[in-house]
Coordinates of C-alpha atoms in Angstrom, one line a residue:
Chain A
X1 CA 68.1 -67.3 -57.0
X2 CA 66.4 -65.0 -59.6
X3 CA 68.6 -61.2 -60.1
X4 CA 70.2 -59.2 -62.1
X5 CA 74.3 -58.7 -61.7
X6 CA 76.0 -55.7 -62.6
X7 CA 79.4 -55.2 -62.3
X8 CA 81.6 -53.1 -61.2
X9 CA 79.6 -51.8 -58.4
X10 CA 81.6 -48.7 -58.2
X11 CA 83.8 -46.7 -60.8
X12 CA 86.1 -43.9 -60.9
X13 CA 87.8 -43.1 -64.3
X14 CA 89.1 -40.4 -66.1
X15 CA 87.3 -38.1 -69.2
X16 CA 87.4 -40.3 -72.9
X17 CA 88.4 -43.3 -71.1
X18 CA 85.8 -46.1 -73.0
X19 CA 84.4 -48.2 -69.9
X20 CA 81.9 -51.2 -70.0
X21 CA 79.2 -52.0 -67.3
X22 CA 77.9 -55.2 -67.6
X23 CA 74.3 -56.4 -66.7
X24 CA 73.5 -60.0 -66.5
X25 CA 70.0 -62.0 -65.4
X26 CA 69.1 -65.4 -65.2
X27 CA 65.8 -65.5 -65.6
X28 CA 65.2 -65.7 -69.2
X29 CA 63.4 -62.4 -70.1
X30 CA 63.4 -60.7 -73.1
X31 CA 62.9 -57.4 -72.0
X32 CA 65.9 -55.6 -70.0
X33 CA 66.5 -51.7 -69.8
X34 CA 68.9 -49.4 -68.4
X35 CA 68.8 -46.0 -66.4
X36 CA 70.4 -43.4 -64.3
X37 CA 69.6 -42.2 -61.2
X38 CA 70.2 -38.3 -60.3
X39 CA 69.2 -36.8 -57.7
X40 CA 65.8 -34.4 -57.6
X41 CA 65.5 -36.1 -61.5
X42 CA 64.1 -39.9 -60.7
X43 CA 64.9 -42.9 -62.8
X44 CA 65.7 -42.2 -66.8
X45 CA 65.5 -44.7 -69.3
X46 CA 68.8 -45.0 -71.1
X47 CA 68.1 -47.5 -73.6
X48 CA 66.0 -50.6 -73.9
X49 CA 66.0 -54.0 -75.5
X50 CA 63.1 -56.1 -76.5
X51 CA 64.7 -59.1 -77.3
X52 CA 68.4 -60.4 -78.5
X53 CA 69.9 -57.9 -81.7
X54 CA 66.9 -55.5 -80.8
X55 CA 67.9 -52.4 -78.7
X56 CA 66.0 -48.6 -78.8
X57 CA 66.8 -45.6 -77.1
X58 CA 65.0 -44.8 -74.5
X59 CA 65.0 -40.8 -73.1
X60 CA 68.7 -40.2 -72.0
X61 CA 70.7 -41.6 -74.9
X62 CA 73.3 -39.4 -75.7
X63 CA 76.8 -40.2 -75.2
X64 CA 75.9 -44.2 -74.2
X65 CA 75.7 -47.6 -76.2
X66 CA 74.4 -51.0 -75.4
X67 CA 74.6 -54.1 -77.5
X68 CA 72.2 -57.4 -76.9
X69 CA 74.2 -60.4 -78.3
X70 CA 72.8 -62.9 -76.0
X71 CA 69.5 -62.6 -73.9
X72 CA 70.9 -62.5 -70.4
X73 CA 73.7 -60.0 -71.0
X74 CA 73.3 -56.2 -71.9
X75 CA 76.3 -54.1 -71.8
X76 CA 76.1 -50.3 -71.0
X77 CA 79.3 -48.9 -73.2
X78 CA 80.4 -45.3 -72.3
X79 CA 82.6 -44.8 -75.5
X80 CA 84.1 -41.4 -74.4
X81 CA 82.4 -40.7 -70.5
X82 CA 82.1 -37.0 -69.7
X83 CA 81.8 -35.8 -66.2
X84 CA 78.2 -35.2 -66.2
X85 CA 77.3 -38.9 -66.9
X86 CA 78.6 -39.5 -63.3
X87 CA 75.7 -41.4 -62.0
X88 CA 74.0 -44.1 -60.1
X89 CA 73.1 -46.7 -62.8
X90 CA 70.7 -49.3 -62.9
X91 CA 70.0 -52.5 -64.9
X92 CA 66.6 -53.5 -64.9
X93 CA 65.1 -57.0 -66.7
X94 CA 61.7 -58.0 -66.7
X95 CA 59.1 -60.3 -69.0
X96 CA 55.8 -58.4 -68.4
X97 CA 55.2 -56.6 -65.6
X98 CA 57.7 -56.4 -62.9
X99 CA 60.8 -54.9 -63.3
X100 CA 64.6 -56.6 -61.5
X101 CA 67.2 -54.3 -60.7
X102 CA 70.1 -55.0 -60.1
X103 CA 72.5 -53.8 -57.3
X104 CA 73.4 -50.4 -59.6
X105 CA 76.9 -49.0 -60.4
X106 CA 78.1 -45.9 -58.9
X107 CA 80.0 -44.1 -62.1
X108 CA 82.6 -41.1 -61.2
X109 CA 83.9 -39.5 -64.3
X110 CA 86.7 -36.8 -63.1
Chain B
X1 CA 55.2 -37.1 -74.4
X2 CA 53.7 -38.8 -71.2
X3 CA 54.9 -37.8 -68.5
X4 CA 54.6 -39.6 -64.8
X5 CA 54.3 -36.7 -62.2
X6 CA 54.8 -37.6 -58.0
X7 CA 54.0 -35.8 -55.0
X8 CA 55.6 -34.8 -52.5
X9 CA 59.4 -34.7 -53.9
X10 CA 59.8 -35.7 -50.0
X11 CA 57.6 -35.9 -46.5
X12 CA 59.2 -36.3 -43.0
X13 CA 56.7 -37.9 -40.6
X14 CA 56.6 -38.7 -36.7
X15 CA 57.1 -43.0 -36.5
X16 CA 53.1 -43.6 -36.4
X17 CA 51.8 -41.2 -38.3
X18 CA 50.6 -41.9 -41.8
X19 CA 51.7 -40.7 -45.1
X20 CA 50.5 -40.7 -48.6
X21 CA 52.4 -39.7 -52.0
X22 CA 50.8 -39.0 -55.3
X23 CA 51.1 -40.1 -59.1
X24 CA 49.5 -38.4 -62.2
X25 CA 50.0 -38.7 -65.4
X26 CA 49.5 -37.0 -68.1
X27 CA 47.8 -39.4 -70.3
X28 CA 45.6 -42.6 -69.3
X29 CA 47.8 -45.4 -68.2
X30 CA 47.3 -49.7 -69.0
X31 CA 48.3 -50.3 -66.1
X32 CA 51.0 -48.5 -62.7
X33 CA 53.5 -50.3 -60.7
X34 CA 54.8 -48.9 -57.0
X35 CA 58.4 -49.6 -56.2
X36 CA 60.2 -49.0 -53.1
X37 CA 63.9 -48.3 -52.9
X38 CA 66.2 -48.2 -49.7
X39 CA 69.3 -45.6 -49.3
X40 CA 71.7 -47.2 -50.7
X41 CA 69.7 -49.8 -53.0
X42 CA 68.0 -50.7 -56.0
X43 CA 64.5 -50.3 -56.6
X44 CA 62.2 -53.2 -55.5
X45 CA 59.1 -54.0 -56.9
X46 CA 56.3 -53.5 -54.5
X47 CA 52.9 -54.0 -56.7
X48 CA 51.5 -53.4 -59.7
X49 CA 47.5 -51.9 -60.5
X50 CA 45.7 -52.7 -63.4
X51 CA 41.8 -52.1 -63.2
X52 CA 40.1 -48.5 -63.1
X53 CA 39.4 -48.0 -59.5
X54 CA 41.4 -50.8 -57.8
X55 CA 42.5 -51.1 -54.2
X56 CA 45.2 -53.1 -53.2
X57 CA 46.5 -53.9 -50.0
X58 CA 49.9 -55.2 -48.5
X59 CA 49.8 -55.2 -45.1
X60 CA 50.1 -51.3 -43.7
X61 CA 50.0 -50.2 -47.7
X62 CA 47.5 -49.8 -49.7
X63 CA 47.7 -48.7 -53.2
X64 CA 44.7 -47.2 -55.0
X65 CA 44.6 -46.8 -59.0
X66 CA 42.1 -43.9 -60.6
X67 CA 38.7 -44.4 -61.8
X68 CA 40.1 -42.8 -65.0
X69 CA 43.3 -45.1 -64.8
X70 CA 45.5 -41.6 -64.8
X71 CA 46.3 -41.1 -60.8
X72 CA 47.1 -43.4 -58.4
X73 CA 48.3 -43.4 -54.5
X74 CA 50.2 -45.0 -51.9
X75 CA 48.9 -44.7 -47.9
X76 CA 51.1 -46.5 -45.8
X77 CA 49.6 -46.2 -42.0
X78 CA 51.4 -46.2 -38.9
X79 CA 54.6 -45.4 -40.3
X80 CA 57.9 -47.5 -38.9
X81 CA 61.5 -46.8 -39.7
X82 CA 61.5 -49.8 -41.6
X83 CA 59.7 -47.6 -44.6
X84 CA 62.1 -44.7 -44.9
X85 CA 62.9 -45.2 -48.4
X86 CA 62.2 -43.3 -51.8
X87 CA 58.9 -44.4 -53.6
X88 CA 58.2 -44.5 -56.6
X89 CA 54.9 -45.1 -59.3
X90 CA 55.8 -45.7 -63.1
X91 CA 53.6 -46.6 -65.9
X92 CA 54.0 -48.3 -69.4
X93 CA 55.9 -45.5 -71.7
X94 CA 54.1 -44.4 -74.8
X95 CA 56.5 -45.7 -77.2
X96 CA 56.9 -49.4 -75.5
X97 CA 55.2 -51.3 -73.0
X98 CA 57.5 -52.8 -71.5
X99 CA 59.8 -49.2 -71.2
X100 CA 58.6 -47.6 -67.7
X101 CA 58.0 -43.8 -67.0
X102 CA 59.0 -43.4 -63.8
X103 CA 58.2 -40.7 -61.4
X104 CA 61.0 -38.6 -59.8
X105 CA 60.2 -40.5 -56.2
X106 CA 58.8 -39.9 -53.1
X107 CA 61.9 -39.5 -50.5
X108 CA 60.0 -40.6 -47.1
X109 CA 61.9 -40.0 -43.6
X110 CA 60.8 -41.4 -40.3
X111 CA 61.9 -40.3 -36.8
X112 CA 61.5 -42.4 -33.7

């Protein structure tokens, strides 16, 4: 079954404490993306990644990092989360066109 | 930069009645995708629009894309609870093709 898996679907941690959210798909595209999900501001592009080893930022990419080592993985990294990037993240992966999401993470940062 | 602008931010409508939300952007778009997401889920692709004046239908939906390719909509008739749900248009960003522009979302509501 084509999808996109993140993991962990929900999170609760502490200011400075680095976390990882992990995206995978098995579909073989090139192109996967990440947002977050507030409420009354839509969907915002985090960053993006064309391909493997090439990642951009998209328009919310302060305080975030992603890496693209293999083509179906693509890490969000929150080196030092603050409380206002608690959010409803998404992982998206697409090859032209359509966009996957996956499930989304639900990220508290107290 | 472009920018991807939806109306209403949310519409509350009788089960049967119709409803309609709005996309415009700001610069002329390649191309506009519709997606639909549930409370409690992930987005969900629904279409995607491509020619200048299109009309596409999916059952109760139909999605129109501008003659200038820079608005679009989504009519959905005879509403049923089964379409509460945010929607959302987003077009190709300016600085990648792939990278979507989303709008901030349609919240829809149906009562019974």
């Amino acid at each position: 079954e084509a999808q996109v898996t993140q993991n962990p679907r929900y999170l609760i941690t502490v200011t400075g404490k680095k976390l990882t959210v992990t995206c995978s798909q098995n579909m073989n595209h090139e192109y996967m993306s990440w947002y977050r999900q507030d409420p009354g501001l839509g969907l915002r592009q985090i960053y993006y990644s064309m391909n493997v080893e090439v990642t951009d930022k998209g328009d919310v990419p302060e305080g975030y990092k992603v890496s693209r080592k293999e083509k179906r993985n693509f890490p969000l990294i929150l080196e030092s989360p603050s409380p206002n990037q608690t959010s409803l993240y998404f992982c998206a992966s697409s090859l032209a066109g359509e966009a996957f999401f996956g499930q989304g993470t639900r990220l508290t940062v107290v | 930069g472009q920018q991807v602008m939806q109306i209403p931010q949310y519409q509350h409508v009788q089960e049967g009645e119709d409803f309609t939300t709005y996309c415009n952007s700001s610069t002329t778009l390649s191309n506009i995708q519709w997606y639909k997401q549930r409370p409690g889920g992930h987005p969900v692709f629904l279409i995607q629009l491509v020619k200048s004046g299109e009309v596409k239908k999916q059952k109760r939906l139909t999605f129109q894309f501008g003659e200038a390719k820079k608005n679009s909509s989504l009519h959905i008739t005879a509403t049923q609870t089964t379409d509460v749900g945010t929607y959302f248009c987003a077009g190709p960003s300016s600085y990648s093709g792939y990278a979507l522009n989303f709008g901030k979302g349609t919240s829809l509501l149906v009562t019974p």
